[in-house]
Amino acid sequence: MTAGLTTIVLVRHGVTDWNRDRRFQGQIDIPLNDEGRRQAELTGRRLASDPDRGRIAAIHTSDLSRAAQTAAPIARALGLPLHTEPLLRERNYGAFEGRTHDELAQQEAEAWSRWRAREPDFELPGGGESLRAFHARVERTLLGLAGRYPSATVVAVAHGGVLDCAFRIAAGLPLDSPRGHDLLNASLNRIAFDGERFHLLGWADVAHLEDALDDVEARG
């Protein structure tokens, strides 16, 4: 099914304390908690036993520690070096970062409403990225990975917002459409590039985990 295609296996980082608190992380460097570290180990074991393992050529990760800490056990399990890619970082959420959903709904009512509406060109207060700019960054990065590893598989460990953009790119969904797809911690999410466009192969696979949280930051 994937012969001749470049496959990207997108892995969302394991769970953090801020995920549990429903607190925006964005580009703040929050580490995994104990549960997240266990999820990372299980994800490495899952990929090491994957039928597609022989095609996996490389592992790339966001430079934020919660992603890098998820990627490290995967790299060990596969016996591959780990490449750091800052462009796989989460969206810059500006003044939203470090604050909970309830706090923002009360303290930043207008910005909160516009974020919830998924306005593509709305730049989040405090120097945050617009959804359109973030989506363009993710698309450039995915195309770069696909071009670098033709007809192979690459693992990319990133964040919920990155996965949301990847799903929309592969499924052809507009930026402002409501999200109906899961973005689960330590999940496996597969897309393929045929030389012209991306396609969905599989999404939100957490068969290797006991539990996984959805990403509320990318909910909108």
PDB file of C-alpha atoms in Angstrom, residues 12-188:
ATOM      1  CA  ARG A  12       2.314  13.512  19.583  1.00  0.00           C
ATOM      2  CA  HIS A  13       4.486  13.874  22.690  1.00  0.00           C
ATOM      3  CA  GLY A  14       3.583  12.013  25.862  1.00  0.00           C
ATOM      4  CA  VAL A  15       1.441  13.575  28.545  1.00  0.00           C
ATOM      5  CA  THR A  16       2.629  16.432  30.777  1.00  0.00           C
ATOM      6  CA  ASP A  17       1.295  17.924  33.990  1.00  0.00           C
ATOM      7  CA  TRP A  18       0.112  20.934  32.014  1.00  0.00           C
ATOM      8  CA  ASN A  19      -1.898  18.664  29.713  1.00  0.00           C
ATOM      9  CA  ARG A  20      -3.665  17.359  32.805  1.00  0.00           C
ATOM     10  CA  ASP A  21      -4.277  20.924  34.029  1.00  0.00           C
ATOM     11  CA  ARG A  22      -5.682  22.065  30.639  1.00  0.00           C
ATOM     12  CA  ARG A  23      -2.973  24.736  30.604  1.00  0.00           C
ATOM     13  CA  PHE A  24      -1.612  26.101  27.318  1.00  0.00           C
ATOM     14  CA  GLN A  25       1.992  25.008  26.769  1.00  0.00           C
ATOM     15  CA  GLY A  26       2.689  26.372  23.304  1.00  0.00           C
ATOM     16  CA  GLN A  27       6.418  26.962  23.074  1.00  0.00           C
ATOM     17  CA  ILE A  28       7.071  26.930  26.828  1.00  0.00           C
ATOM     18  CA  ASP A  29       9.443  24.044  27.490  1.00  0.00           C
ATOM     19  CA  ILE A  30       7.430  21.715  29.725  1.00  0.00           C
ATOM     20  CA  PRO A  31       8.830  18.200  30.371  1.00  0.00           C
ATOM     21  CA  LEU A  32       6.951  14.919  30.371  1.00  0.00           C
ATOM     22  CA  ASN A  33       5.566  13.658  33.648  1.00  0.00           C
ATOM     23  CA  ASP A  34       6.049  10.061  34.812  1.00  0.00           C
ATOM     24  CA  GLU A  35       3.054   8.880  32.823  1.00  0.00           C
ATOM     25  CA  GLY A  36       4.358  10.622  29.706  1.00  0.00           C
ATOM     26  CA  ARG A  37       7.727   8.931  30.057  1.00  0.00           C
ATOM     27  CA  ARG A  38       5.995   5.543  30.279  1.00  0.00           C
ATOM     28  CA  GLN A  39       3.991   6.392  27.168  1.00  0.00           C
ATOM     29  CA  ALA A  40       7.209   7.257  25.332  1.00  0.00           C
ATOM     30  CA  GLU A  41       8.758   3.887  26.187  1.00  0.00           C
ATOM     31  CA  LEU A  42       5.631   2.053  25.023  1.00  0.00           C
ATOM     32  CA  THR A  43       5.608   4.019  21.781  1.00  0.00           C
ATOM     33  CA  GLY A  44       9.213   3.041  21.113  1.00  0.00           C
ATOM     34  CA  ARG A  45       8.385  -0.627  21.640  1.00  0.00           C
ATOM     35  CA  ARG A  46       5.366  -0.348  19.361  1.00  0.00           C
ATOM     36  CA  LEU A  47       7.371   1.161  16.501  1.00  0.00           C
ATOM     37  CA  ALA A  48      10.173  -1.371  16.980  1.00  0.00           C
ATOM     38  CA  SER A  49       7.640  -4.137  16.282  1.00  0.00           C
ATOM     39  CA  ASP A  50       5.867  -2.289  13.470  1.00  0.00           C
ATOM     40  CA  PRO A  51       5.582  -4.167  10.134  1.00  0.00           C
ATOM     41  CA  ASP A  52       6.880  -0.985   8.463  1.00  0.00           C
ATOM     42  CA  ARG A  53       9.998  -0.827  10.649  1.00  0.00           C
ATOM     43  CA  GLY A  54      12.368  -1.725   7.821  1.00  0.00           C
ATOM     44  CA  ARG A  55      11.319   1.365   5.877  1.00  0.00           C
ATOM     45  CA  ILE A  56      11.917   3.791   8.757  1.00  0.00           C
ATOM     46  CA  ALA A  57      14.886   5.895   7.684  1.00  0.00           C
ATOM     47  CA  ALA A  58      15.004   8.618  10.316  1.00  0.00           C
ATOM     48  CA  ILE A  59      13.468  10.162  13.415  1.00  0.00           C
ATOM     49  CA  HIS A  60      12.937  13.911  13.668  1.00  0.00           C
ATOM     50  CA  THR A  61      11.692  15.739  16.739  1.00  0.00           C
ATOM     51  CA  SER A  62      10.655  19.175  17.865  1.00  0.00           C
ATOM     52  CA  ASP A  63      13.330  20.730  20.056  1.00  0.00           C
ATOM     53  CA  LEU A  64      10.916  21.219  22.966  1.00  0.00           C
ATOM     54  CA  SER A  65      11.744  18.773  25.751  1.00  0.00           C
ATOM     55  CA  ARG A  66       8.349  17.060  25.928  1.00  0.00           C
ATOM     56  CA  ALA A  67       8.788  16.012  22.290  1.00  0.00           C
ATOM     57  CA  ALA A  68      12.501  15.218  22.565  1.00  0.00           C
ATOM     58  CA  GLN A  69      11.861  13.096  25.685  1.00  0.00           C
ATOM     59  CA  THR A  70       9.220  11.182  23.735  1.00  0.00           C
ATOM     60  CA  ALA A  71      11.497  10.744  20.734  1.00  0.00           C
ATOM     61  CA  ALA A  72      14.543   9.467  22.641  1.00  0.00           C
ATOM     62  CA  PRO A  73      13.095   6.022  23.557  1.00  0.00           C
ATOM     63  CA  ILE A  74      11.808   5.674  19.996  1.00  0.00           C
ATOM     64  CA  ALA A  75      15.283   6.336  18.620  1.00  0.00           C
ATOM     65  CA  ARG A  76      16.802   3.815  21.036  1.00  0.00           C
ATOM     66  CA  ALA A  77      14.226   1.169  20.179  1.00  0.00           C
ATOM     67  CA  LEU A  78      14.809   1.614  16.452  1.00  0.00           C
ATOM     68  CA  GLY A  79      18.581   2.061  16.677  1.00  0.00           C
ATOM     69  CA  LEU A  80      18.435   5.296  14.713  1.00  0.00           C
ATOM     70  CA  PRO A  81      19.917   8.746  15.376  1.00  0.00           C
ATOM     71  CA  LEU A  82      17.632  11.549  16.470  1.00  0.00           C
ATOM     72  CA  HIS A  83      17.401  14.746  14.399  1.00  0.00           C
ATOM     73  CA  THR A  84      16.183  17.938  16.061  1.00  0.00           C
ATOM     74  CA  GLU A  85      13.854  20.112  13.983  1.00  0.00           C
ATOM     75  CA  PRO A  86      12.740  23.404  15.592  1.00  0.00           C
ATOM     76  CA  LEU A  87      10.130  23.906  12.852  1.00  0.00           C
ATOM     77  CA  LEU A  88       8.184  20.998  14.396  1.00  0.00           C
ATOM     78  CA  ARG A  89       7.540  23.159  17.470  1.00  0.00           C
ATOM     79  CA  GLU A  90       4.033  23.765  18.730  1.00  0.00           C
ATOM     80  CA  ARG A  91       2.212  26.920  17.682  1.00  0.00           C
ATOM     81  CA  ASN A  92       3.346  30.079  19.445  1.00  0.00           C
ATOM     82  CA  TYR A  93       0.294  30.880  21.557  1.00  0.00           C
ATOM     83  CA  GLY A  94       1.623  34.216  22.810  1.00  0.00           C
ATOM     84  CA  ALA A  95      -0.193  35.480  25.900  1.00  0.00           C
ATOM     85  CA  PHE A  96      -2.227  32.259  26.099  1.00  0.00           C
ATOM     86  CA  GLU A  97       0.836  30.279  27.162  1.00  0.00           C
ATOM     87  CA  GLY A  98       0.954  29.256  30.814  1.00  0.00           C
ATOM     88  CA  ARG A  99      -2.761  29.958  31.343  1.00  0.00           C
ATOM     89  CA  THR A 100      -5.701  27.607  31.668  1.00  0.00           C
ATOM     90  CA  HIS A 101      -8.802  27.551  29.505  1.00  0.00           C
ATOM     91  CA  ASP A 102     -10.925  28.898  32.354  1.00  0.00           C
ATOM     92  CA  GLU A 103      -8.508  31.760  33.009  1.00  0.00           C
ATOM     93  CA  LEU A 104      -8.460  32.777  29.360  1.00  0.00           C
ATOM     94  CA  ALA A 105     -12.231  32.629  28.989  1.00  0.00           C
ATOM     95  CA  GLN A 106     -12.505  35.082  31.890  1.00  0.00           C
ATOM     96  CA  GLN A 107      -9.468  37.310  31.314  1.00  0.00           C
ATOM     97  CA  GLU A 108      -9.105  37.378  27.498  1.00  0.00           C
ATOM     98  CA  ALA A 109     -12.732  37.059  26.407  1.00  0.00           C
ATOM     99  CA  GLU A 110     -12.391  38.580  22.918  1.00  0.00           C
ATOM    100  CA  ALA A 111      -9.153  36.793  22.022  1.00  0.00           C
ATOM    101  CA  TRP A 112     -10.556  33.567  23.458  1.00  0.00           C
ATOM    102  CA  SER A 113     -13.675  33.855  21.324  1.00  0.00           C
ATOM    103  CA  ARG A 114     -11.649  34.500  18.163  1.00  0.00           C
ATOM    104  CA  TRP A 115      -9.366  31.554  18.913  1.00  0.00           C
ATOM    105  CA  ARG A 116     -12.401  29.338  19.456  1.00  0.00           C
ATOM    106  CA  ALA A 117     -13.775  30.495  16.094  1.00  0.00           C
ATOM    107  CA  ARG A 118     -10.506  29.431  14.400  1.00  0.00           C
ATOM    108  CA  GLU A 119     -10.049  32.740  12.584  1.00  0.00           C
ATOM    109  CA  PRO A 120      -7.142  31.922  10.228  1.00  0.00           C
ATOM    110  CA  ASP A 121      -5.486  35.354  10.252  1.00  0.00           C
ATOM    111  CA  PHE A 122      -6.014  36.232  13.906  1.00  0.00           C
ATOM    112  CA  GLU A 123      -2.624  36.736  15.561  1.00  0.00           C
ATOM    113  CA  LEU A 124      -2.810  35.708  19.185  1.00  0.00           C
ATOM    114  CA  PRO A 125      -1.985  38.538  21.631  1.00  0.00           C
ATOM    115  CA  GLY A 126       1.531  38.717  22.973  1.00  0.00           C
ATOM    116  CA  GLY A 127       3.265  37.876  19.688  1.00  0.00           C
ATOM    117  CA  GLY A 128       1.513  34.595  18.972  1.00  0.00           C
ATOM    118  CA  GLU A 129       1.275  32.979  15.550  1.00  0.00           C
ATOM    119  CA  SER A 130      -1.823  33.198  13.406  1.00  0.00           C
ATOM    120  CA  LEU A 131      -3.363  29.883  12.454  1.00  0.00           C
ATOM    121  CA  ARG A 132      -2.529  30.516   8.799  1.00  0.00           C
ATOM    122  CA  ALA A 133       1.153  31.223   9.516  1.00  0.00           C
ATOM    123  CA  PHE A 134       1.412  28.164  11.754  1.00  0.00           C
ATOM    124  CA  HIS A 135      -0.275  25.946   9.151  1.00  0.00           C
ATOM    125  CA  ALA A 136       2.135  27.214   6.471  1.00  0.00           C
ATOM    126  CA  ARG A 137       5.118  26.426   8.723  1.00  0.00           C
ATOM    127  CA  VAL A 138       3.882  22.887   9.294  1.00  0.00           C
ATOM    128  CA  GLU A 139       3.191  22.303   5.600  1.00  0.00           C
ATOM    129  CA  ARG A 140       6.679  23.497   4.610  1.00  0.00           C
ATOM    130  CA  THR A 141       8.223  21.210   7.217  1.00  0.00           C
ATOM    131  CA  LEU A 142       6.241  18.152   6.115  1.00  0.00           C
ATOM    132  CA  LEU A 143       7.086  18.772   2.468  1.00  0.00           C
ATOM    133  CA  GLY A 144      10.745  19.102   3.443  1.00  0.00           C
ATOM    134  CA  LEU A 145      10.697  15.763   5.255  1.00  0.00           C
ATOM    135  CA  ALA A 146       8.916  14.080   2.345  1.00  0.00           C
ATOM    136  CA  GLY A 147      11.498  15.417  -0.085  1.00  0.00           C
ATOM    137  CA  ARG A 148      14.398  14.363   2.109  1.00  0.00           C
ATOM    138  CA  TYR A 149      13.238  10.744   2.481  1.00  0.00           C
ATOM    139  CA  PRO A 150      11.641   9.704  -0.828  1.00  0.00           C
ATOM    140  CA  SER A 151       9.890   6.300  -0.788  1.00  0.00           C
ATOM    141  CA  ALA A 152      10.845   5.792   2.870  1.00  0.00           C
ATOM    142  CA  THR A 153       9.216   6.284   6.264  1.00  0.00           C
ATOM    143  CA  VAL A 154      10.189   9.028   8.690  1.00  0.00           C
ATOM    144  CA  VAL A 155       8.985   9.413  12.271  1.00  0.00           C
ATOM    145  CA  ALA A 156       8.246  12.992  13.347  1.00  0.00           C
ATOM    146  CA  VAL A 157       7.622  13.646  17.040  1.00  0.00           C
ATOM    147  CA  ALA A 158       5.739  16.863  17.559  1.00  0.00           C
ATOM    148  CA  HIS A 159       2.703  18.476  19.168  1.00  0.00           C
ATOM    149  CA  GLY A 160      -1.067  18.493  18.961  1.00  0.00           C
ATOM    150  CA  GLY A 161      -1.242  21.653  16.894  1.00  0.00           C
ATOM    151  CA  VAL A 162       1.251  20.262  14.389  1.00  0.00           C
ATOM    152  CA  LEU A 163      -0.791  17.070  14.109  1.00  0.00           C
ATOM    153  CA  ASP A 164      -3.972  19.085  13.608  1.00  0.00           C
ATOM    154  CA  CYS A 165      -2.392  20.932  10.679  1.00  0.00           C
ATOM    155  CA  ALA A 166      -1.079  17.672   9.220  1.00  0.00           C
ATOM    156  CA  PHE A 167      -4.535  16.080   9.384  1.00  0.00           C
ATOM    157  CA  ARG A 168      -6.113  19.072   7.643  1.00  0.00           C
ATOM    158  CA  ILE A 169      -3.418  19.078   4.953  1.00  0.00           C
ATOM    159  CA  ALA A 170      -3.843  15.364   4.246  1.00  0.00           C
ATOM    160  CA  ALA A 171      -7.648  15.407   4.464  1.00  0.00           C
ATOM    161  CA  GLY A 172      -8.084  18.656   2.539  1.00  0.00           C
ATOM    162  CA  LEU A 173      -9.926  20.378   5.392  1.00  0.00           C
ATOM    163  CA  PRO A 174     -10.081  24.182   5.691  1.00  0.00           C
ATOM    164  CA  LEU A 175      -8.385  25.889   8.614  1.00  0.00           C
ATOM    165  CA  ASP A 176     -11.597  27.242  10.084  1.00  0.00           C
ATOM    166  CA  SER A 177     -13.581  24.001  10.065  1.00  0.00           C
ATOM    167  CA  PRO A 178     -14.389  22.525  13.499  1.00  0.00           C
ATOM    168  CA  ARG A 179     -12.067  19.763  14.645  1.00  0.00           C
ATOM    169  CA  GLY A 180     -13.597  16.309  14.612  1.00  0.00           C
ATOM    170  CA  HIS A 181     -10.352  14.308  14.780  1.00  0.00           C
ATOM    171  CA  ASP A 182      -8.459  13.265  17.912  1.00  0.00           C
ATOM    172  CA  LEU A 183      -4.962  14.489  18.779  1.00  0.00           C
ATOM    173  CA  LEU A 184      -3.895  12.008  21.429  1.00  0.00           C
ATOM    174  CA  ASN A 185      -0.758  11.908  23.553  1.00  0.00           C
ATOM    175  CA  ALA A 186       1.808   9.384  22.251  1.00  0.00           C
ATOM    176  CA  SER A 187      -0.480   8.417  19.367  1.00  0.00           C
ATOM    177  CA  LEU A 188       0.695   7.197  15.960  1.00  0.00           C
TER     178      LEU A 188
END
